XYZ file of C-alpha atoms in Angstrom:
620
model
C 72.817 17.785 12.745
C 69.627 15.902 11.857
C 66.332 14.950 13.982
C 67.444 12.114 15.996
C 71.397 12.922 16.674
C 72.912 12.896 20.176
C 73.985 16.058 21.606
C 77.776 15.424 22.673
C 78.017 17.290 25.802
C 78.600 15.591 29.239
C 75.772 15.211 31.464
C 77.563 16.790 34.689
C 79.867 19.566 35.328
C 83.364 19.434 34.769
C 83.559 18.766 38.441
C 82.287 15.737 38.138
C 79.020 16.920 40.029
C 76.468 14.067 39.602
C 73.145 15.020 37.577
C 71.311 13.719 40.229
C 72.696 16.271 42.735
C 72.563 19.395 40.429
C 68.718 18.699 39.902
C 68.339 18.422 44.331
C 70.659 21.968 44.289
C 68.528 23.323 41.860
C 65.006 22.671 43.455
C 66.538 24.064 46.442
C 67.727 27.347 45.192
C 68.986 29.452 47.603
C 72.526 27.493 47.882
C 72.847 28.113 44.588
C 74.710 31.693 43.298
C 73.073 32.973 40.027
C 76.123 31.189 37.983
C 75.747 28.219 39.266
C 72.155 27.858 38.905
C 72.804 29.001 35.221
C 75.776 26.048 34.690
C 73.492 23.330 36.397
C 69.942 24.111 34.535
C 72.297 24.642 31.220
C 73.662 20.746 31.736
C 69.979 19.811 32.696
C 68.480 21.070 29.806
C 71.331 19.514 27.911
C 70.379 15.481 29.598
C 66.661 16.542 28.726
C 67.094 17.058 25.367
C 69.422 14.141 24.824
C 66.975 11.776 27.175
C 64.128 13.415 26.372
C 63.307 12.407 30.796
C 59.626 14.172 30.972
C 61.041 14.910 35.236
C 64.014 16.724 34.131
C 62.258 18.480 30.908
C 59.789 20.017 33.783
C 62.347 21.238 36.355
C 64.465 22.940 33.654
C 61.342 24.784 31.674
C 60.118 25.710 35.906
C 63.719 27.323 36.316
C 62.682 29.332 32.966
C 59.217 30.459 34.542
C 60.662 31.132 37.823
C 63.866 33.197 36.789
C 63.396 35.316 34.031
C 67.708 36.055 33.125
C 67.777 32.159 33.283
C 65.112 32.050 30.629
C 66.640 34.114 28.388
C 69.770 32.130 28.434
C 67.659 28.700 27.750
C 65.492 30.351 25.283
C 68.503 31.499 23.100
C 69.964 27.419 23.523
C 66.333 25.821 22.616
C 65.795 28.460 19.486
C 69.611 27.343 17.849
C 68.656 24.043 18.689
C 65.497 23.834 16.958
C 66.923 23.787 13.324
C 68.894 20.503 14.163
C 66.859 18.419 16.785
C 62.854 19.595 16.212
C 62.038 16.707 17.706
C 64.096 16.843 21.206
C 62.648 20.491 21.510
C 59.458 19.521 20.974
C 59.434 16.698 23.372
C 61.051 18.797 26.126
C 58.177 21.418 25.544
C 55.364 19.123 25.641
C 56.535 17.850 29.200
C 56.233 21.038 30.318
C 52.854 21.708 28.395
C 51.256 18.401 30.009
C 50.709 20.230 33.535
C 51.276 23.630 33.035
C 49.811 25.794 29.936
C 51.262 28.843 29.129
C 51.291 31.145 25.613
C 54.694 31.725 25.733
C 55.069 27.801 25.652
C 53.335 27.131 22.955
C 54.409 29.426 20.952
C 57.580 27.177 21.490
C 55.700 24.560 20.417
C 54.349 25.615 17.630
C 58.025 26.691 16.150
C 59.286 23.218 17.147
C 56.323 21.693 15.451
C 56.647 23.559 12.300
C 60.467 22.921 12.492
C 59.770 18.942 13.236
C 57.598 18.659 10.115
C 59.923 20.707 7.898
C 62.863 18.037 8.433
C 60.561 15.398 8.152
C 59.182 16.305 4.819
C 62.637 17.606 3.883
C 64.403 14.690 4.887
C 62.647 11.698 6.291
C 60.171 9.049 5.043
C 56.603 8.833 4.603
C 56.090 6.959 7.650
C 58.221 9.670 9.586
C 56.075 12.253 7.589
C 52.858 10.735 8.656
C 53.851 9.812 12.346
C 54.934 13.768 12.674
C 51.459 14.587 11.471
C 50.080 12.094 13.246
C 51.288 12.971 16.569
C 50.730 16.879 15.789
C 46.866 15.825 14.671
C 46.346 14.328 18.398
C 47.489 16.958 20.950
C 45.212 19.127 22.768
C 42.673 21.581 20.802
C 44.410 24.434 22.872
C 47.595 23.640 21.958
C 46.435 25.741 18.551
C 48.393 23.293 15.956
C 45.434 23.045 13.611
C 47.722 25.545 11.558
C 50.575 23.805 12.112
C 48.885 20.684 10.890
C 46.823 21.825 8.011
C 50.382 23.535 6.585
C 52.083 20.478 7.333
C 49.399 18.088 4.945
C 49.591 20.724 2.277
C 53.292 20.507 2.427
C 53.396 16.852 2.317
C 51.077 16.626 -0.466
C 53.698 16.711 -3.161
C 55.580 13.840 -1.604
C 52.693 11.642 -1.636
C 52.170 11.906 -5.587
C 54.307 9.458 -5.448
C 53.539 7.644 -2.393
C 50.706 5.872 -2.092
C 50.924 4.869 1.642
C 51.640 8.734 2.386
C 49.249 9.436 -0.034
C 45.957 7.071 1.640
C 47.124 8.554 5.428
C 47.235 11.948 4.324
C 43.433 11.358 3.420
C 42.559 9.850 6.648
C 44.408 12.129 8.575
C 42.719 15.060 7.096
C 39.348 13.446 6.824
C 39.760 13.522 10.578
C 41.607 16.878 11.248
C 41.627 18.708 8.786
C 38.767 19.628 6.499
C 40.018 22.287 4.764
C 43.245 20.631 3.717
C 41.010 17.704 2.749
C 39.306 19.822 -0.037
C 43.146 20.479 -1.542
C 43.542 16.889 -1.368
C 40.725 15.380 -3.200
C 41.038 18.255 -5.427
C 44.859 17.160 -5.976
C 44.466 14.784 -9.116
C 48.080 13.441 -8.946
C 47.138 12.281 -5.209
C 44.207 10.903 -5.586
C 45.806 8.915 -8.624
C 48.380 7.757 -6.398
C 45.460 6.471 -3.613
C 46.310 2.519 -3.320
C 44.054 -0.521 -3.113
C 39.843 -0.215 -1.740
C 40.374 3.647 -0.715
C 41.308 4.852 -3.936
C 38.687 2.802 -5.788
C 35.685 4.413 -3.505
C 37.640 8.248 -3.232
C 38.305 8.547 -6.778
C 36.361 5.305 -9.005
C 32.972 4.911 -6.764
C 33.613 1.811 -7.215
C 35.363 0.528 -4.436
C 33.674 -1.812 -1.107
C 32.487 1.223 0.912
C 32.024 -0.807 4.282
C 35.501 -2.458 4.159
C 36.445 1.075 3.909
C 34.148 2.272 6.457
C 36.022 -0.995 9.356
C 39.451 -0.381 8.072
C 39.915 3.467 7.647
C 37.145 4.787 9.923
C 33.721 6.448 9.612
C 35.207 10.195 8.585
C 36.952 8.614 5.265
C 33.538 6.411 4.676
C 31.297 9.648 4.925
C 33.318 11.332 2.331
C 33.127 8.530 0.157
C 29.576 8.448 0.597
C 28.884 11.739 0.232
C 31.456 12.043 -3.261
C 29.680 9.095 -4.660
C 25.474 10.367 -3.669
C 26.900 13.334 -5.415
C 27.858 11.166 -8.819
C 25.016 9.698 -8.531
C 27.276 6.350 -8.502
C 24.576 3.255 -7.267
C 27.168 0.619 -7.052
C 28.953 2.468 -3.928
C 25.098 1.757 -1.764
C 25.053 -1.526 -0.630
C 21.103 -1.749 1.485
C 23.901 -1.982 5.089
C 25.496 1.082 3.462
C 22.175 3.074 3.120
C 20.692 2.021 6.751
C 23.812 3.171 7.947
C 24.021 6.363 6.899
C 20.158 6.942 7.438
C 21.081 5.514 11.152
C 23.839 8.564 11.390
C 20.970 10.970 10.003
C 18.016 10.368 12.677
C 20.446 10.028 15.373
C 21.640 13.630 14.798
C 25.177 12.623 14.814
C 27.630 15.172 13.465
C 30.823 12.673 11.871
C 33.806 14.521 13.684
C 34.837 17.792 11.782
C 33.793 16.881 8.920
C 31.886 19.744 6.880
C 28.241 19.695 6.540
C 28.285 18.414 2.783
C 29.930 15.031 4.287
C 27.378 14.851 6.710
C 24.710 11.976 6.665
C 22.111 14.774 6.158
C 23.381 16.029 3.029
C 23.722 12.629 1.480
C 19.952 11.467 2.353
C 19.047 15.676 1.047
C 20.928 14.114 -2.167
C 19.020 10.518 -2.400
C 15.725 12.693 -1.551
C 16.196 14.978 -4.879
C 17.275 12.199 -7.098
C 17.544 8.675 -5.256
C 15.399 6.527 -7.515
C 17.943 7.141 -10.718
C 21.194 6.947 -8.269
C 20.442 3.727 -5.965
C 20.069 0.106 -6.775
C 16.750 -1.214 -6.480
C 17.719 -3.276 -3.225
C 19.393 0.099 -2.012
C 16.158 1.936 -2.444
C 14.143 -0.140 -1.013
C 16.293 -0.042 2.017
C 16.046 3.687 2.025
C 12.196 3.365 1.823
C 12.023 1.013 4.324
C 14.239 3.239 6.643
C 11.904 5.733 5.562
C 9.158 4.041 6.580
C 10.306 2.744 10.230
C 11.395 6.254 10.966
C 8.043 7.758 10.262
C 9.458 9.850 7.536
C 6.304 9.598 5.259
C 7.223 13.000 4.224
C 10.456 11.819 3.231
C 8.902 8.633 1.392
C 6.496 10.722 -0.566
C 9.409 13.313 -2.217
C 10.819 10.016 -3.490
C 7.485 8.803 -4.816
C 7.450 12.383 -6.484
C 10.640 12.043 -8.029
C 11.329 11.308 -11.838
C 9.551 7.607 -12.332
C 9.350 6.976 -8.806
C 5.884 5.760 -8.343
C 6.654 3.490 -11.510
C 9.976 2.197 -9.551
C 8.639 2.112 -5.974
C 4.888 1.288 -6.256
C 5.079 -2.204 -7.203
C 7.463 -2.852 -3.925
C 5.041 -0.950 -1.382
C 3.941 -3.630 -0.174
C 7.363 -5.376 0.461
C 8.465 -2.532 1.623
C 5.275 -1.701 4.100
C 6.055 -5.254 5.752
C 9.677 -4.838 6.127
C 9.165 -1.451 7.698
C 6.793 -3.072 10.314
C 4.370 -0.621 10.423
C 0.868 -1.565 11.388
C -2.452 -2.003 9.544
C -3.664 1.544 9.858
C -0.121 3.419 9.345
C 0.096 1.610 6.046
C -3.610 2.607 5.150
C -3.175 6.087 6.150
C -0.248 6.711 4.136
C -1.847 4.634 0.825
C -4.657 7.282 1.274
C -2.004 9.919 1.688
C -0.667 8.483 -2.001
C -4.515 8.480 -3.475
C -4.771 12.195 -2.437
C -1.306 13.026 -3.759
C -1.887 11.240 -6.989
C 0.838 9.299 -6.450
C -1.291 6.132 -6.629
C -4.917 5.274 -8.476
C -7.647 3.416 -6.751
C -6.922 0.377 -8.939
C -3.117 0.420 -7.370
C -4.234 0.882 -4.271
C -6.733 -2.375 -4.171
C -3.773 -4.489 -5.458
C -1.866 -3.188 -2.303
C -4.573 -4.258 -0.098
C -4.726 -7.684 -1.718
C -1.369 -8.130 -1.972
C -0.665 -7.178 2.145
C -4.189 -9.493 3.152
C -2.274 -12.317 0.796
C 0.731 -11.759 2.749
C -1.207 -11.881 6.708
C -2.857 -14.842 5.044
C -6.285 -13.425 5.220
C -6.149 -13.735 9.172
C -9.623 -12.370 10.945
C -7.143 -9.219 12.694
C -6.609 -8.211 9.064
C -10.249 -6.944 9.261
C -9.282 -3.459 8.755
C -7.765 -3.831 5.335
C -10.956 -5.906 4.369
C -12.990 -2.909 5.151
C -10.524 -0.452 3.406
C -10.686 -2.643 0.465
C -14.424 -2.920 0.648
C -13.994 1.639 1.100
C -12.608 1.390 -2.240
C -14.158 -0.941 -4.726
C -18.064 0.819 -3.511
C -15.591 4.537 -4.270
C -14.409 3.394 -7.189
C -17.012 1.037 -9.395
C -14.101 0.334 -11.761
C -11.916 -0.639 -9.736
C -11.609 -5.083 -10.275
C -10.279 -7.576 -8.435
C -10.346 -11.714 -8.605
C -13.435 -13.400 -7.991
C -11.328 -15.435 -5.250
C -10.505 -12.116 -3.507
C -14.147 -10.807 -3.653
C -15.177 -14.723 -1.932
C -12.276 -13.915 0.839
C -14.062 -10.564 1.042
C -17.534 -12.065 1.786
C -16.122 -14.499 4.114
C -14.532 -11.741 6.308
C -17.312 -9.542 6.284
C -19.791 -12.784 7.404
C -17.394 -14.196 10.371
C -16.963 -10.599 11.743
C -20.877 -9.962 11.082
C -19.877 -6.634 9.326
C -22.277 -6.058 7.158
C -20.716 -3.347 5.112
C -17.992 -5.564 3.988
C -20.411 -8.404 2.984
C -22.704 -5.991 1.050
C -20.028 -4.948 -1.273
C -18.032 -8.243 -2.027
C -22.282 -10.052 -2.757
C -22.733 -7.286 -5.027
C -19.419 -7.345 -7.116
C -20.017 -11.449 -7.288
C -23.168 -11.125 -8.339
C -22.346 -8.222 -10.845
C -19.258 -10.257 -12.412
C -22.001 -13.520 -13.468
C -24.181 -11.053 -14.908
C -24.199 -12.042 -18.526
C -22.735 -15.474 -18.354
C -24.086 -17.879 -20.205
C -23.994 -20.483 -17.685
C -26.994 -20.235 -15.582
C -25.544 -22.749 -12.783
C -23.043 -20.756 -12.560
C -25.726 -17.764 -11.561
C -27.099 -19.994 -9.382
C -24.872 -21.457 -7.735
C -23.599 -17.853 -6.763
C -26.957 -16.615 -5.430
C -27.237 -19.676 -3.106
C -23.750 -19.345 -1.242
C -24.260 -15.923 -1.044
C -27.580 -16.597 0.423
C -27.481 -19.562 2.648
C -24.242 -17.816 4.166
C -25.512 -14.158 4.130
C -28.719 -15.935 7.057
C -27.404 -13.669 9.745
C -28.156 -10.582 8.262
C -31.114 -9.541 7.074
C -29.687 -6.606 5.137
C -27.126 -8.335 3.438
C -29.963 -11.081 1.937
C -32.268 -7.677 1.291
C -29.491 -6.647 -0.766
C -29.047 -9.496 -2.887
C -32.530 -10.014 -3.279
C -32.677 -6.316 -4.549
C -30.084 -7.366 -7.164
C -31.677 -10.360 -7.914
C -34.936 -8.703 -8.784
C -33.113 -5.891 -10.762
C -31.184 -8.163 -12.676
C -34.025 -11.387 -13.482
C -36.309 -7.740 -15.050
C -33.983 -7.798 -17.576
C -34.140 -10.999 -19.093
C -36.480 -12.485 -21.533
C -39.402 -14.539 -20.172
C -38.186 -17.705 -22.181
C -35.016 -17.389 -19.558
C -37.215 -16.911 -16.888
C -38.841 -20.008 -17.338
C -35.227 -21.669 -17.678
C -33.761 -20.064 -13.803
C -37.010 -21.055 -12.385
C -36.121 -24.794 -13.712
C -32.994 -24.086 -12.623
C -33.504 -22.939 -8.728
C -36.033 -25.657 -8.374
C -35.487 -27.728 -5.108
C -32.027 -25.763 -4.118
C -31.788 -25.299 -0.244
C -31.521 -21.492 0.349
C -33.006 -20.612 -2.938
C -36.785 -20.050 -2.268
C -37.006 -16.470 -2.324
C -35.016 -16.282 -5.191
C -37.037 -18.663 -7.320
C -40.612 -16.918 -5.896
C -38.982 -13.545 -7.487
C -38.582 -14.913 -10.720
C -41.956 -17.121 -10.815
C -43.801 -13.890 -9.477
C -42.103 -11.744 -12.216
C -43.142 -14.541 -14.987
C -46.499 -14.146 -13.423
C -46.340 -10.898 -13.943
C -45.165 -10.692 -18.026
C -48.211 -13.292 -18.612
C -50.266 -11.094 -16.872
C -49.636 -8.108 -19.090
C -49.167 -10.304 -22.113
C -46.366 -7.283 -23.545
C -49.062 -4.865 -22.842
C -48.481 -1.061 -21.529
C -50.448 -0.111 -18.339
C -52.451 1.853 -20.471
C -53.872 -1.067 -22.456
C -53.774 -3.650 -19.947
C -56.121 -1.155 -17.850
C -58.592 -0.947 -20.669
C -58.677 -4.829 -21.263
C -59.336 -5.395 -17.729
C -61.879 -2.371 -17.992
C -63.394 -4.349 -20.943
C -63.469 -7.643 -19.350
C -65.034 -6.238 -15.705
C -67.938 -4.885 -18.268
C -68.653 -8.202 -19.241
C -68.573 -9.941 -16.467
C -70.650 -7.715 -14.613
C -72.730 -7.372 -17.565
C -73.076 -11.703 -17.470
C -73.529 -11.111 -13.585
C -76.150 -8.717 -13.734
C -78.188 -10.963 -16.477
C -77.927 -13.760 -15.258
C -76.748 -14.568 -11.999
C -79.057 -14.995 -8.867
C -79.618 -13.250 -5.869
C -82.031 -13.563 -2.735
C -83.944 -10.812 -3.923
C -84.696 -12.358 -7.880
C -83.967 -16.122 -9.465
C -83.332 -16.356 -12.843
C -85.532 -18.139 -15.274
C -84.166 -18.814 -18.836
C -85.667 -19.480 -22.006
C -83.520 -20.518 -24.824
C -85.971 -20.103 -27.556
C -86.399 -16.362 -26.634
C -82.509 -16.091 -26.470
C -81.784 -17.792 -29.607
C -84.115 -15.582 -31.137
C -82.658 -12.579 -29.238
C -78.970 -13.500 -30.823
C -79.804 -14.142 -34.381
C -82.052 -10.714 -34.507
C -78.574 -9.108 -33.558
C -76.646 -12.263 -35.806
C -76.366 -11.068 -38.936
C -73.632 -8.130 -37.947
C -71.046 -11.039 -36.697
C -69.752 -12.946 -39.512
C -70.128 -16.640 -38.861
C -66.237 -17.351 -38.460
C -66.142 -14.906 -35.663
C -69.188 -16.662 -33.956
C -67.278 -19.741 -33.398
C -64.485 -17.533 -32.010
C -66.916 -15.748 -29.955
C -68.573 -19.247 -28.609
C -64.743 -20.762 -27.847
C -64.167 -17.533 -25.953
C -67.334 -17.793 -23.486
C -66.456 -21.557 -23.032
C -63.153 -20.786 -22.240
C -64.014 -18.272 -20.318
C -66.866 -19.917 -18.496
C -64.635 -22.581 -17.515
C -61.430 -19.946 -16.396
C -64.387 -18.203 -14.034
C -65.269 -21.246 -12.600
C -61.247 -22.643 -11.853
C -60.736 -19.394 -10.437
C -63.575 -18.898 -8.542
C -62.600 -22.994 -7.103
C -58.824 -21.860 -6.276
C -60.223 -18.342 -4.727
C -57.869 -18.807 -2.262
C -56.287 -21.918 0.354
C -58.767 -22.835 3.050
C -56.495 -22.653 5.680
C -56.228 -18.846 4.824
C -59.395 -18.190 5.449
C -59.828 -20.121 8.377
C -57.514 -18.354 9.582
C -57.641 -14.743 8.916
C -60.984 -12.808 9.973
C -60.696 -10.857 7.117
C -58.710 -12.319 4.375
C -59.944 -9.644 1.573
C -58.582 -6.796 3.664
C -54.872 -8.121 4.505
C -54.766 -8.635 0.736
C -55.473 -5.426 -0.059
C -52.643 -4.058 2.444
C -49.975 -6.279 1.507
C -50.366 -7.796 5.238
C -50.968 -11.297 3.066
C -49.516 -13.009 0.157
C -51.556 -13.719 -3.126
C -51.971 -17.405 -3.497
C -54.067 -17.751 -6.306
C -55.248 -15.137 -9.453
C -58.379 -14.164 -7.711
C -55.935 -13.186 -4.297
C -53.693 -11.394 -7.254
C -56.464 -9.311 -8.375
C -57.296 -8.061 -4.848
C -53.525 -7.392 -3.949
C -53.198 -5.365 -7.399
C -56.161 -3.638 -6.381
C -54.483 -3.172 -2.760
C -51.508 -1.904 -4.613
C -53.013 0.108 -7.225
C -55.283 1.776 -4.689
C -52.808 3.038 -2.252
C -53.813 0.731 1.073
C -50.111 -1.012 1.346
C -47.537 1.045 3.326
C -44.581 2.739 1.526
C -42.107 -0.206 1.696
C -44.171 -2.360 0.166
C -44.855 -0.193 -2.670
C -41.125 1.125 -3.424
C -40.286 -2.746 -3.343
């Protein structure tokens, strides 16, 4: 008789006793003679197995605890009825099991079980396969089927190589229960051929829609897609919801039901750390990253960077990737110095970063941190570049926050990328902004003066006289112009000579003119009286060693020079000055005032020269 079948026994005694009555005698025992109690619980057992009535499948298996000849009796009728009707057996066991747990019981239920899936796999469908499984799969942990189960999914295994329904539930089934017989499934090639539809395309292709899979057929059968396809290295199975998914299972900690540790999130992120930038789309790994990121998994992060062309892949999307992962200003600066010291990233990478993250917080004041860091790293690194536009929105930062720092750097690389132009507007024009903005500090202007006067020393004096043309009358510009006039002053002055000479041509020149002084000029003490018969005399005695061509050069020179004594000796210096200062000779010689004519410049050389201005004055 098959699973199913009606036993064809009456459900009273031949007395016509009612069932309902022989239940009442039997819970009240004692009116009942050992053969009777045997007769009634033999008919009772009979209804429960036909009814399968949970009530009347608990008072019969009680009679068998309570009355040990009765069991054996029972026993003997549920063990020859097993073979036929699994099913009814099982069912009147697992009443019994549902309130009262004992090892003799399920041992019962374990040989019903085993029975139950025999015929079904022997005889019945695959939906009568998989509900038998199915049913098995979800009773109690100390019921102790696991066996019972994992034998029965091995058994069935043949009948689903042609069955794909049978063939996709086994899968889920064991993906849920049973790990072990999961292994023998995927390992089964003539099942996993027969796997229908989405399930077998992710299980067996890695090609299939992994979160269709993941809302239809549950989160055990999506990890072990997952995890098959990380380990085939197959990118189109990771869509980005795919990938923050299974990094949301990994920081969470949660363990995916029974599922061995290589299905786990943790071994599929171990996988995408080894070799995720040659198995993941590019949208997938940036997800990853990003996840990375918002976790605080730098460490994580950097072992991709590390990987086989992953700071090629993953460097130009940092920044992307930094704003997506909503870290803040300083997280995303620590971790770009973290990449410098790695060598994951140069300098010159790392200022495109910075650019690239001020471009995208639109250059906003609270960005001042990143203006700084930039600012860190061009003065590190002189070869590092950026756009002239950048280095403006540098300055401009560093002047409304007053950081001087910031402003220092971005005047200097300006002013360094128009050395050499040939446009000397465009020079100009530089210097002025720089200066009329740099007003409220007075070490940013000290700086660009200092580059101003290092750079105009280099040029020739004809150019000289062109900037000087050029900064005349520009607002801001005095200082600058009064550098280059006073370093023109300075080349005529020497005329291309070395300090060397120009000391012994000023030696040569104080001989004569104190020479002309002592001769001829008057004092309180003696007035001069000339003759010029006696001096022409005088000169031609001494004449003939001068040839008569130099003469006339020698005359033009005293005239000249006659008249150059007396201009100078007119513009000594501005009355006001003197008015002024007590004693003008003195603060000229310290530096304490400003040259304003060549007779003041000989004093303030001498100042200079001698030692009497302070330190600052001479470095500068």
């Amino acid at each position: 008789m098959k699973s199913g079948e009606k036993i064809n026994k009456p459900t009273a005694n031949g007395a016509g006793t009612p069932l309902e009555v022989m239940s009442a005698a039997l819970q009240n025992g004692k009116e009942l003679t050992p053969d009777q109690r045997l007769e009634y619980a033999e008919h009772l057992l009979t209804n429960a197995l036909e009814t399968r009535a949970p009530d009347i499948s608990r008072q019969v298996a009680g009679l068998m605890d309570n009355y040990p000849a009765l069991e054996t009796v029972l026993e003997k009728r549920l063990t020859d009825t097993i073979p036929n009707q699994p099913d009814a057996v099982y069912a009147f066991i697992r009443a019994h099991l549902a309130e009262q747990q004992d090892e003799r019981w399920l041992v019962r239920l374990k040989l019903a079980a085993m029975a139950a899936l025999q015929v079904a796999i022997t005889d019945g469908d695959g939906e009568t396969i998989i509900n038998w499984l199915t049913l098995i799969s979800r009773e109690p942990t100390t019921y102790a089927l696991g066996e019972v189960l994992h034998d029965g999914i091995l058994a069935a295994k043949t009948r689903a190589h042609d069955d794909p329904e049978l063939a996709r539930q086994l899968v889920i089934l064991a993906a849920r229960r049973d790990p072990v017989g999961l292994e023998d499934l995927l390992a089964d090639e003539a099942l996993m051929a027969a796997l229908p539809d989405n399930i077998g395309r992710v299980l067996r292709d890695y090609s299939g829609d992994a979160l269709q899979l993941l809302e239809n057929r549950g989160l055990e059968v999506f990890m072990v897609g997952m995890s098959r396809a990380a380990r085939n290295c197959s990118s189109t199975m990771f869509s980005p919801s795919a990938v923050a998914g299974i990094w949301e299972l990994y920081v969470s900690g949660q363990v995916v039901g029974v599922l061995p540790a290589k299905y786990q999130a943790e071994s599929i992120i171990k996988t995408w750390i080894e070799r995720g930038v040659q198995c993941l789309s590019l949208d997938a790994l940036d997800m990853l990253a990003v996840q990375m990121l918002t976790s605080r998994r730098d460490d994580h992060f950097l072992n991709l960077l590390h990987q086989d062309n992953g700071s090629k892949v993953l460097m130009p999307r940092l920044v992307p990737i930094l704003e997506r992962s909503h870290r803040t200003i300083n997280d995303a600066m620590n971790l770009i110095g973290q990449l410098i010291s790695a060598g994951d990233m140069q300098p010159q990478q790392a200022a495109d970063v910075y650019r690239l993250m001020l471009v995208g917080l639109e250059w906003q004041p609270e960005s001042l941190p990143l203006f700084q860091q930039l600012a860190r790293t061009l003065q590190k690194y002189p070869t590092v570049s950026v756009a002239t536009d950048v280095l403006w929105r540098l300055f401009e930062a560093g002047s409304d926050a007053k950081d001087e720092f910031v402003a220092k750097v971005a005047a200097i690389r300006l002013l360094k990328g128009v050395e050499g132009t040939e446009e000397d507007g465009e020079i100009g024009e530089t210097l002025r902004r720089l200066t009329v903005d740099s007003l409220w500090s007075e070490a940013v202007r000290s700086d660009i003066t200092n580059w101003w006067r290092n750079y105009v020393r280099k040029l020739p004096i004809t150019e000289l006289a062109q900037l000087d043309k050029i900064l005349e009358g520009k607002r801001g510009l005095d200082e600058a112009r009064a550098v280059v006039q006073t370093l023109t002053a300075m080349r005529r002055m020497l005329g291309g000579r070395t300090m060397t000479a120009f000391s012994q041509t000023v030696q040569a020149a104080f001989s004569v003119l104190e020479d002309l002084a002592d001769a001829f000029e008057a004092t309180n003490k003696r007035s001069v009286l000339f003759d010029p018969e006696t001096a022409r005399v005088e000169l031609n005695a001494q004449g003939e060693s001068l040839p008569v061509q130099e003469r006339h050069v020698l005359a033009n020179n005293l005239k000249e020079l006659s008249q150059l004594v007396a201009t100078m000796g007119d513009n000594r210096t501005r009355a006001t000055l003197i008015r002024r200062s007590g004693d003008l000779d003195r603060e000229l010689m310290s530096g304490e005032e400003l040259p304003h004519s060549a007779v003041d410049a000989m004093k303030w050389l001498a100042g200079y020269w001698g030692g009497t201005q302070d330190d600052e004055d001479d470095e500068g």
